mmCIF file of C-alpha atoms (C1' of nucleotides) in Angstrom:
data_model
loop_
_atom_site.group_PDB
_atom_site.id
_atom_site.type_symbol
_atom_site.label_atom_id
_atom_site.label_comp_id
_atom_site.label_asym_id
_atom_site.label_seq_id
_atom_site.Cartn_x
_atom_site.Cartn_y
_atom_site.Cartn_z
ATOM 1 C CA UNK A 1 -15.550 -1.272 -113.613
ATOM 2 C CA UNK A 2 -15.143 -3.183 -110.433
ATOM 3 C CA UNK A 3 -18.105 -3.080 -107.878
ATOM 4 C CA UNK A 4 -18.566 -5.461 -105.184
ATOM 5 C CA UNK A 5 -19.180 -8.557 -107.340
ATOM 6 C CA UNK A 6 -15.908 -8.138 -109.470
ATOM 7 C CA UNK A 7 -13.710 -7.344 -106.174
ATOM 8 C CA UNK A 8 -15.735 -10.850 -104.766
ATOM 9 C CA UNK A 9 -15.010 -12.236 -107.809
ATOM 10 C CA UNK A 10 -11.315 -11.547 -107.433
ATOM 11 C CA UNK A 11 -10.828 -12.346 -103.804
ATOM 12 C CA UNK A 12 -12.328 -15.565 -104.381
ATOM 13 C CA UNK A 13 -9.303 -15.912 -107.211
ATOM 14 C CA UNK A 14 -6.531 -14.741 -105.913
ATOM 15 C CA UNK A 15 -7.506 -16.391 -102.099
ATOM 16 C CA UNK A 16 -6.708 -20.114 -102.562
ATOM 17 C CA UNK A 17 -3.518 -19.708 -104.206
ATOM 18 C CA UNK A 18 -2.085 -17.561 -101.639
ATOM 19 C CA UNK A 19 -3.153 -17.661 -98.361
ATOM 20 C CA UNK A 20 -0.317 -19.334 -96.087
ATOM 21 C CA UNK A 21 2.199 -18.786 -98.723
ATOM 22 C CA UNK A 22 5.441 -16.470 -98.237
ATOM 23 C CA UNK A 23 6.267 -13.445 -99.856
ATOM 24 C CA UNK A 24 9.794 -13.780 -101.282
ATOM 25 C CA UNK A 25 9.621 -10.134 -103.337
ATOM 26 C CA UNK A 26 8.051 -6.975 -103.935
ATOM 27 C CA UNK A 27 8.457 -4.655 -107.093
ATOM 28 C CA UNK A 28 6.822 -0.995 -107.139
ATOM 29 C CA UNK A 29 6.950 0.337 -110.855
ATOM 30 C CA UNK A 30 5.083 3.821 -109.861
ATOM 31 C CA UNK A 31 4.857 7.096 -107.417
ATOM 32 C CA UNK A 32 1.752 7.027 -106.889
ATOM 33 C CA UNK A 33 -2.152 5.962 -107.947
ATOM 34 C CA UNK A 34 -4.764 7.769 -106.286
ATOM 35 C CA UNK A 35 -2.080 7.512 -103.339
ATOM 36 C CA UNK A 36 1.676 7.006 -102.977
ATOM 37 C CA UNK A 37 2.550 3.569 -103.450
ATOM 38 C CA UNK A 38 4.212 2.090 -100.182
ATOM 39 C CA UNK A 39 7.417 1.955 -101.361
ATOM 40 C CA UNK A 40 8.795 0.375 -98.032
ATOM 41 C CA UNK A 41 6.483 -2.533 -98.624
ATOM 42 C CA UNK A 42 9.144 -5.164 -98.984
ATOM 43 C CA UNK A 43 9.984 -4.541 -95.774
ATOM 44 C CA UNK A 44 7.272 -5.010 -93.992
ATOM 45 C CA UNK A 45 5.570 -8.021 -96.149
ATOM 46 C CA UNK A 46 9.001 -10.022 -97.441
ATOM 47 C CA UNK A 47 9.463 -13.341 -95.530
ATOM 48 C CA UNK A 48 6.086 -12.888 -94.173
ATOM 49 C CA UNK A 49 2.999 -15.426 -94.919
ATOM 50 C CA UNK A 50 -0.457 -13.866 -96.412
ATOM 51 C CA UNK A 51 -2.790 -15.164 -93.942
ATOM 52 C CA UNK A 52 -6.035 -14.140 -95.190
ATOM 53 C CA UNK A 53 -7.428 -12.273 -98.056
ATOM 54 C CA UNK A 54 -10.743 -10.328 -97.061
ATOM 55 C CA UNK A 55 -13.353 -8.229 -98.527
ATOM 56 C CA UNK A 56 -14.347 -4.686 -97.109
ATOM 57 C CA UNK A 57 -16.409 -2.838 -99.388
ATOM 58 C CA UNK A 58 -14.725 -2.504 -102.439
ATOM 59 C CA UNK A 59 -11.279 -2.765 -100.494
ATOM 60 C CA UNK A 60 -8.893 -5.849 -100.714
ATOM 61 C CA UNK A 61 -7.173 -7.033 -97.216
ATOM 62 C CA UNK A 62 -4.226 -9.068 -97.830
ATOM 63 C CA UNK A 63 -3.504 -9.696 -93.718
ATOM 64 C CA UNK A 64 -0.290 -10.369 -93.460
ATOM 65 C CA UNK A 65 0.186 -10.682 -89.180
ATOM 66 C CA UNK A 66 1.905 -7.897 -88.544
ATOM 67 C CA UNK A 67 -0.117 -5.207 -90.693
ATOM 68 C CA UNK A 68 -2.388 -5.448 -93.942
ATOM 69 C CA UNK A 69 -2.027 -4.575 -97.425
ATOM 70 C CA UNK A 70 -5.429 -2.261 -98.157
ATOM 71 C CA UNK A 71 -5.704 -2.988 -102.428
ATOM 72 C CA UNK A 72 -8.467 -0.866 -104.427
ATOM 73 C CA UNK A 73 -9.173 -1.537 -108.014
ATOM 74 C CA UNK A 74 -10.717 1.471 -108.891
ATOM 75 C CA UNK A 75 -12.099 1.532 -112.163
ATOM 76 C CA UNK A 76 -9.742 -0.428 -114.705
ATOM 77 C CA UNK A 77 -7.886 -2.420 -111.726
ATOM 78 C CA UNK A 78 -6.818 -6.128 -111.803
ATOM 79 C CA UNK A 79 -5.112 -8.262 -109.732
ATOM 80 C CA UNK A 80 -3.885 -11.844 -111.701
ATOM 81 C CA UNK A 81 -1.513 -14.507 -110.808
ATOM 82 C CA UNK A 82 0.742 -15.162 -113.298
ATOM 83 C CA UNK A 83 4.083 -17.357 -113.070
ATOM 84 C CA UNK A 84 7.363 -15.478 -111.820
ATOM 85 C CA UNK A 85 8.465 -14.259 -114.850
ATOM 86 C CA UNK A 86 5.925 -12.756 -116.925
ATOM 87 C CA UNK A 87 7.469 -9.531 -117.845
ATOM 88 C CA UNK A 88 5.341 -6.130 -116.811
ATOM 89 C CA UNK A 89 4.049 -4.156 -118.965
ATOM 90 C CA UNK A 90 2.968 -0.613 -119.082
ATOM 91 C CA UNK A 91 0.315 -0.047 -116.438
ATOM 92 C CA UNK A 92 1.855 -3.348 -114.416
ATOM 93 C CA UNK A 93 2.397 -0.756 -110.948
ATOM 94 C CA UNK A 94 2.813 -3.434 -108.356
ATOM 95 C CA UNK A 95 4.320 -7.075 -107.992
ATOM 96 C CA UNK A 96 4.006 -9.316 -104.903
ATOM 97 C CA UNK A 97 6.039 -12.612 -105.552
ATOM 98 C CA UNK A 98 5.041 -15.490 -103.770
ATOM 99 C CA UNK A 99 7.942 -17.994 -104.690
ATOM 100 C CA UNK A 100 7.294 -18.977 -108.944
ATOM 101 C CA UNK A 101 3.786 -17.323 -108.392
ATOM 102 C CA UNK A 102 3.606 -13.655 -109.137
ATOM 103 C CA UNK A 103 0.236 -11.234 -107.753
ATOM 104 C CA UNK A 104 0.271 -8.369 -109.902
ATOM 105 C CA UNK A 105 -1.707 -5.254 -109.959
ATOM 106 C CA UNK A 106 -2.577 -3.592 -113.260
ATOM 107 C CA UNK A 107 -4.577 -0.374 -113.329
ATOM 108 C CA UNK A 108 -4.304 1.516 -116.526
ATOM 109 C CA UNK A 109 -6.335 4.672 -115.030
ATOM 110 C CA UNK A 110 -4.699 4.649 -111.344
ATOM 111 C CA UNK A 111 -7.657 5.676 -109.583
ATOM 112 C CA UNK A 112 -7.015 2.398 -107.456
ATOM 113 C CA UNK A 113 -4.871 2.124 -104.428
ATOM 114 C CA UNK A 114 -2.676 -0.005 -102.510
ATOM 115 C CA UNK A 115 -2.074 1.235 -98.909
ATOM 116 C CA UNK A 116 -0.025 -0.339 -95.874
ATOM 117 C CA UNK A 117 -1.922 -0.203 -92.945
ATOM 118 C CA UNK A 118 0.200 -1.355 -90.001
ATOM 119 C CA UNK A 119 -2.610 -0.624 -86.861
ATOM 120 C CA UNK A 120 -5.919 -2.074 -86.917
ATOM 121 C CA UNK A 121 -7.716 -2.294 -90.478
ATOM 122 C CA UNK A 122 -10.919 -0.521 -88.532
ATOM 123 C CA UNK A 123 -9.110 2.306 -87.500
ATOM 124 C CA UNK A 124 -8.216 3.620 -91.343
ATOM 125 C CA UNK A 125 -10.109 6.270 -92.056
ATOM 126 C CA UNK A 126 -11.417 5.029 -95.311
ATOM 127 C CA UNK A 127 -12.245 1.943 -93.726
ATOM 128 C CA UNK A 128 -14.155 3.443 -90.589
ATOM 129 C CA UNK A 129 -16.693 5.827 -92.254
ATOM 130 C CA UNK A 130 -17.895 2.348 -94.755
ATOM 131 C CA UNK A 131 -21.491 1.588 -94.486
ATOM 132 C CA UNK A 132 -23.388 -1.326 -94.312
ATOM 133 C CA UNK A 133 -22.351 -5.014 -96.212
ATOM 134 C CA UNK A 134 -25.185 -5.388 -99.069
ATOM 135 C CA UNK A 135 -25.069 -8.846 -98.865
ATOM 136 C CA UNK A 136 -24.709 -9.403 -94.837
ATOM 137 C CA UNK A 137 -28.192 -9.902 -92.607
ATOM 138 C CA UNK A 138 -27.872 -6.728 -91.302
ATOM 139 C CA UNK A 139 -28.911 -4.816 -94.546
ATOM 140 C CA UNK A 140 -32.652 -4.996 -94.071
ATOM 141 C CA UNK A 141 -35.500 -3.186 -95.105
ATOM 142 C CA UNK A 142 -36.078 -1.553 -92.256
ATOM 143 C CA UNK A 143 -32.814 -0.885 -91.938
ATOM 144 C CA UNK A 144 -32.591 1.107 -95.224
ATOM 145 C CA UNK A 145 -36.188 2.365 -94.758
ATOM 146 C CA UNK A 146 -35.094 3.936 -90.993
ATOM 147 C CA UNK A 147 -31.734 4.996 -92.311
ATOM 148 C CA UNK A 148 -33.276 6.735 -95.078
ATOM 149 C CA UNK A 149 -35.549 8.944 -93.459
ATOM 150 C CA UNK A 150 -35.026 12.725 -93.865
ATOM 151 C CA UNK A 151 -32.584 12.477 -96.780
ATOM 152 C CA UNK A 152 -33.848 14.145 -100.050
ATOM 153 C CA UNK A 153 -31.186 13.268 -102.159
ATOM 154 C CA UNK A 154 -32.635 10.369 -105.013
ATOM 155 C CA UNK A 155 -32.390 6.827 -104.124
ATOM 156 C CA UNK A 156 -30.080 6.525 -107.023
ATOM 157 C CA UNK A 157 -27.371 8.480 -105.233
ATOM 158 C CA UNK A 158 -27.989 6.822 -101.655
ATOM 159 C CA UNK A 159 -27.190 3.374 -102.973
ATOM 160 C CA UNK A 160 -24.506 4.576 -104.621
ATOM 161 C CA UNK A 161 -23.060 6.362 -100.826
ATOM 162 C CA UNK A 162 -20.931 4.228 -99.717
ATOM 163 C CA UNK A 163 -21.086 5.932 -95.930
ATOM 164 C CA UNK A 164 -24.375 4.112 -96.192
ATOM 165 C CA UNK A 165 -24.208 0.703 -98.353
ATOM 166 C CA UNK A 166 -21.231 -0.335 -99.611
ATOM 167 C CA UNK A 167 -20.218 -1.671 -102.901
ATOM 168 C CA UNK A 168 -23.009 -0.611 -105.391
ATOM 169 C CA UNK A 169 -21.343 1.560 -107.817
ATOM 170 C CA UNK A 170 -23.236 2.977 -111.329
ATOM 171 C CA UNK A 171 -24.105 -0.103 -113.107
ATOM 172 C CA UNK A 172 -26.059 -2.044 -110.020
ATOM 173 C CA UNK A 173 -27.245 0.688 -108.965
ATOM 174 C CA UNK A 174 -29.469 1.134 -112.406
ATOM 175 C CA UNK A 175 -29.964 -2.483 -112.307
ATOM 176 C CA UNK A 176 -30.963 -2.848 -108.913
ATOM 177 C CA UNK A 177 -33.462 -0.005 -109.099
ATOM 178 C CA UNK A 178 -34.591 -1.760 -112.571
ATOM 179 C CA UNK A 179 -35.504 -4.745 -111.160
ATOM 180 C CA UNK A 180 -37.497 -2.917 -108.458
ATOM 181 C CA UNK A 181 -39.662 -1.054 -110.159
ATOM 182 C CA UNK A 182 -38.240 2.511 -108.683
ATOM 183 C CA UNK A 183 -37.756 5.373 -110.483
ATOM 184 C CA UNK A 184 -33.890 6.214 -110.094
ATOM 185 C CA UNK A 185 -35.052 10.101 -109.617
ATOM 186 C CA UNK A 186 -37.511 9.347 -106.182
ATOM 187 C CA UNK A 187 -36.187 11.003 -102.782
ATOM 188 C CA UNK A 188 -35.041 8.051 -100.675
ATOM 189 C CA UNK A 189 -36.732 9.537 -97.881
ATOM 190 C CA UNK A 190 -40.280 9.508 -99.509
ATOM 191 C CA UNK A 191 -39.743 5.635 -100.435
ATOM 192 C CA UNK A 192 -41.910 3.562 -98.519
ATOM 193 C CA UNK A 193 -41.247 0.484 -96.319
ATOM 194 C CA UNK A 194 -43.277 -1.516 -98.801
ATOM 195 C CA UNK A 195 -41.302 -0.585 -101.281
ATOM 196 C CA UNK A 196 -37.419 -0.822 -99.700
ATOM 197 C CA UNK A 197 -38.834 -4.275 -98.890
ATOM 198 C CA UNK A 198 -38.690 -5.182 -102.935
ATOM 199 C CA UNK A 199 -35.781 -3.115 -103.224
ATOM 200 C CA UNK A 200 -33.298 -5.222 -100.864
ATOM 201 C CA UNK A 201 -33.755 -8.557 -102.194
ATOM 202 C CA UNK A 202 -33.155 -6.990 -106.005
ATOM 203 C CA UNK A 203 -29.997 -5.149 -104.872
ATOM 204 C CA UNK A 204 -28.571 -9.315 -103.217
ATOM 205 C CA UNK A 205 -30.425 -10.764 -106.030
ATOM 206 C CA UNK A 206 -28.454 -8.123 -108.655
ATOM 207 C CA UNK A 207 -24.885 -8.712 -107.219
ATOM 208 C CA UNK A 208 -25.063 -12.463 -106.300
ATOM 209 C CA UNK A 209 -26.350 -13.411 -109.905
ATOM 210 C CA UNK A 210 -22.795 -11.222 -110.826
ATOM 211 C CA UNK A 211 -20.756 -12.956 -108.689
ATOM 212 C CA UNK A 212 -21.960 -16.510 -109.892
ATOM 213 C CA UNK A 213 -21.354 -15.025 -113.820
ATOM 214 C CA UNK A 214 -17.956 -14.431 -112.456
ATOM 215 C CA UNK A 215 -17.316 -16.996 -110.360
ATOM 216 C CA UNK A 216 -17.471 -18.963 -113.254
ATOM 217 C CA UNK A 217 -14.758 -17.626 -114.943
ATOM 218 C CA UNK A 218 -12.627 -18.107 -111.592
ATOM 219 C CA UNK A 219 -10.837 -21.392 -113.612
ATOM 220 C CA UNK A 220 -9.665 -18.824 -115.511
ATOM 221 C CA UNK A 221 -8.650 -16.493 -113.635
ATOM 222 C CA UNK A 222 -5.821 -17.506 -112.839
ATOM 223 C CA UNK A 223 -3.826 -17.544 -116.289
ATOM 224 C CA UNK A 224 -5.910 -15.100 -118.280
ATOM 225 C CA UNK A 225 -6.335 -11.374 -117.417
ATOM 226 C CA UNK A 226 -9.367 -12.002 -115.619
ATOM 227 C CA UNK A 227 -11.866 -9.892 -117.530
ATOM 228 C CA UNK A 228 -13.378 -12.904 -118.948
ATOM 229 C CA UNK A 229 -17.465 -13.269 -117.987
ATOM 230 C CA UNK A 230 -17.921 -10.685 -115.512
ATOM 231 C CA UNK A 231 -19.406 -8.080 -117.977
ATOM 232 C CA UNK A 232 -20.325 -10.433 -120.550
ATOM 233 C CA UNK A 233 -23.929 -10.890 -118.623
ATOM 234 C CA UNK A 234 -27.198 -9.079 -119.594
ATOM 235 C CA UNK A 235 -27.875 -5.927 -118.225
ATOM 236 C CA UNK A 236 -32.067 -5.056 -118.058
ATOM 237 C CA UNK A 237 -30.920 -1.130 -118.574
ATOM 238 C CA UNK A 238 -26.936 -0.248 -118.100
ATOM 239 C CA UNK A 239 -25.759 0.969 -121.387
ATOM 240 C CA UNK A 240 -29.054 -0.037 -123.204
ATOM 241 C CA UNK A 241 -29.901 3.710 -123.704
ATOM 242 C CA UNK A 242 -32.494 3.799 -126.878
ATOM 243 C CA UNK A 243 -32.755 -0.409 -127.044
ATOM 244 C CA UNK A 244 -36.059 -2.040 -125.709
ATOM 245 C CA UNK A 245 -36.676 -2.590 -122.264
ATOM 246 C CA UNK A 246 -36.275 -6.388 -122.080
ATOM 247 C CA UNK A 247 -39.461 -6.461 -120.001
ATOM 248 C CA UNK A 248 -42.229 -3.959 -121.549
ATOM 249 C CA UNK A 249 -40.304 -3.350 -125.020
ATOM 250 C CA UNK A 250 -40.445 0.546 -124.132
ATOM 251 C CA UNK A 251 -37.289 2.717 -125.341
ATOM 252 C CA UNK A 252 -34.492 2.562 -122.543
ATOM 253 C CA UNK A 253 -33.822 6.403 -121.055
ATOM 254 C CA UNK A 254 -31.017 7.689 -119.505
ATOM 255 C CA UNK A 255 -30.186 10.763 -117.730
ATOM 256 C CA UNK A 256 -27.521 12.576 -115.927
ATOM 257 C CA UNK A 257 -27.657 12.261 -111.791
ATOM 258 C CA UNK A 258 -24.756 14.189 -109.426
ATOM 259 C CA UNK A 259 -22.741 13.726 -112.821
ATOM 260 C CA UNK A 260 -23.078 9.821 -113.644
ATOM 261 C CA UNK A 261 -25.535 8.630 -116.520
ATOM 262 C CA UNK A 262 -28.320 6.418 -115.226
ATOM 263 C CA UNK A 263 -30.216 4.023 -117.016
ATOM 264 C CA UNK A 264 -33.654 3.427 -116.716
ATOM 265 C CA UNK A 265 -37.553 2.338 -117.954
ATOM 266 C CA UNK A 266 -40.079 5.008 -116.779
ATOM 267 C CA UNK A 267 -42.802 2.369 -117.873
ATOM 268 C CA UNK A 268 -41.642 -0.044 -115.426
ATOM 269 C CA UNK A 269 -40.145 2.167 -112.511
ATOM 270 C CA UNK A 270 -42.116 4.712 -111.305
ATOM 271 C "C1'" DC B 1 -24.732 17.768 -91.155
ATOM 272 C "C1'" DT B 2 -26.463 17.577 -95.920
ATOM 273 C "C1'" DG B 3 -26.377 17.804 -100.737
ATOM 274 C "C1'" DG B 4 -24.236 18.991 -105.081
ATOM 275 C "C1'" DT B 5 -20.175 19.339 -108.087
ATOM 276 C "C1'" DC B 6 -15.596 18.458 -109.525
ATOM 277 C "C1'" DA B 7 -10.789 16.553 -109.977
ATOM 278 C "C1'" DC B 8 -8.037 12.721 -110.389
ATOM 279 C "C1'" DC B 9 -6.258 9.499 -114.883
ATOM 280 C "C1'" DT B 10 -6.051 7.137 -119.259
ATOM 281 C "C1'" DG B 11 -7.642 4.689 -123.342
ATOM 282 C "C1'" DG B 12 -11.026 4.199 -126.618
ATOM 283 C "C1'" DA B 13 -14.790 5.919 -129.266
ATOM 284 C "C1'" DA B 14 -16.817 9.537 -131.697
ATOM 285 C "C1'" DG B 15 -16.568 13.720 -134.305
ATOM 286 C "C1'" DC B 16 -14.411 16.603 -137.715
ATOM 287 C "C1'" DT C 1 -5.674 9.443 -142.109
ATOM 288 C "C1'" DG C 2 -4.933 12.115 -138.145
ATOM 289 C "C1'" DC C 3 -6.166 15.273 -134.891
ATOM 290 C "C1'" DT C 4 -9.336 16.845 -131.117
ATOM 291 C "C1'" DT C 5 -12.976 16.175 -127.927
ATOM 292 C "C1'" DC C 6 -15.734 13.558 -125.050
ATOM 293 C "C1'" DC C 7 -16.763 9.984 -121.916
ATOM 294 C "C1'" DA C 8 -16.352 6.291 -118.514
ATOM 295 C "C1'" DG C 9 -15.939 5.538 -113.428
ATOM 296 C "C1'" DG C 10 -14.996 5.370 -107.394
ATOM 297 C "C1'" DT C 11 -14.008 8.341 -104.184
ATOM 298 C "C1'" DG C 12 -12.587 12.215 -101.445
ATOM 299 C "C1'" DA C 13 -12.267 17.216 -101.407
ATOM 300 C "C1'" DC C 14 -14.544 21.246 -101.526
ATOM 301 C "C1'" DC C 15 -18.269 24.564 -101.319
ATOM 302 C "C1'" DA C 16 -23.006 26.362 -100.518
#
DNA sequence: CTGGTCACCTGGAAGC
DNA sequence: TGCTTCCAGGTGACCA
């Protein structure tokens, strides 16, 4: 389930080994994920060098000069490097070679997608409507306090818009809320300044303590199928429905919010 | 514009 | 054992 740690996570594993290298090949193995594949992509990426690997959101950016390759992970995505000839196997959808160094894309559920964008990355349409950067200065309290105002929906369900803040899916959004002390179920619009002000530094707190869990694993990133650590850390409530709250020892809840499950303590968020 | 719900896809777990 | 059903999840489409 890649949110915006495991995507860091990933950028940071895939970057070093990469950038200013040339692509020498390109294999598509499928129609289409949530999109159709670029099947032309060869032709716009072979002989060209990856200058930079970037981070939008969820969304990949492999820049590669003369357009960028947009790469989503959905939810059972991965993106190794693996020497030349590792066979594919059955979800294996896309290959970039980069001389004996293969990037492949494996998503076993194809809600991900890999998109050639040959005008300015800003001007995509799934790109343009993105909200905020959870982790840049910008995302303030008063920020989400001022761009909250007049929206009834729960708080839950605004961190999880990404047309507002980008990158917290389901599990940090429970988490986040957790460590808060906010009851998942409160209108984001009747959340106080006070409060957004404890809610911010849980939400950077929440997905830079993931990122360092899965940055290190980055050693092994590169030869393994990079699962390893990222979900191995300890959750306070995600999936702990019925277990003890690790902080007051009262029963973990969960409920059902614009059809996710959410996870939390109604002793210690209220 | 806003908010709520659903489809997309597949593997694994749970139920029978 | 083997079949069926349910569930997970990010995101855009669609509707009220």
């Amino acid at each position: 389930m890649p949110e915006l740690p495991e995507v860091e996570v990933t950028r940071r594993g895939i970057s070093p080994g990469l950038t200013g290298r040339t692509v020498s090949a390109v294999t598509i193995r499928a129609a289409r994920l949530r999109y159709p594949l670029p099947q032309r992509l060869g032709q716009s990426i072979i002989g060209r060098k990856l200058l930079t690997v970037n981070r939008r959101g969820k969304y990949l950016l492999l820049d590669f000069g003369n357009g960028r390759l947009l790469l989503h992970l959905g939810m059972s995505g991965s993106l190794r490097l693996l020497p030349r000839a590792t066979l594919a196997e059955k979800h294996d959808h896309l290959d970039i070679e980069f001389g004996k160094t293969l990037l492949r894309l494996r998503d076993p559920r194809r809600f991900g997608a890999a998109l050639w964008l040959s005008g300015e990355a800003g001007e995509h349409p799934l790109l343009a409507s993105l909200g905020l950067e959870p982790l840049a200065e910008e995302f303030t309290p008063h920020w989400l306090f001022s761009a909250t105002r007049g929206r009834s929906s729960v708080i839950k369900q605004a961190l999880m818009d990404s047309h507002l803040v980008v990158g917290i899916g389901n599990i940090y959004a429970s988490e986040s809320l957790f460590r808060a002390g906010i009851d998942p179920r409160t209108p984001a619009g009747k959340i106080s300044l006070k409060r957004y002000e404890r809610l911010v530094p849980e939400i950077r707190a929440t997905l830079e303590a993931a990122i360092a869990a899965g940055g290190s694993s980055l050693r092994d990133f590169i030869h393994s199928d990079g699962s390893s650590g990222y979900f191995q850390q300890q959750y306070f409530v995600y999936g702990r429905t019925g277990e003890p709250c690790r902080v007051c020892g009262n029963s973990v809840k969960s409920l059902r919010q614009a059809a996710r499950t959410t996870f939390h303590c109604t002793r210690c968020q209220r």
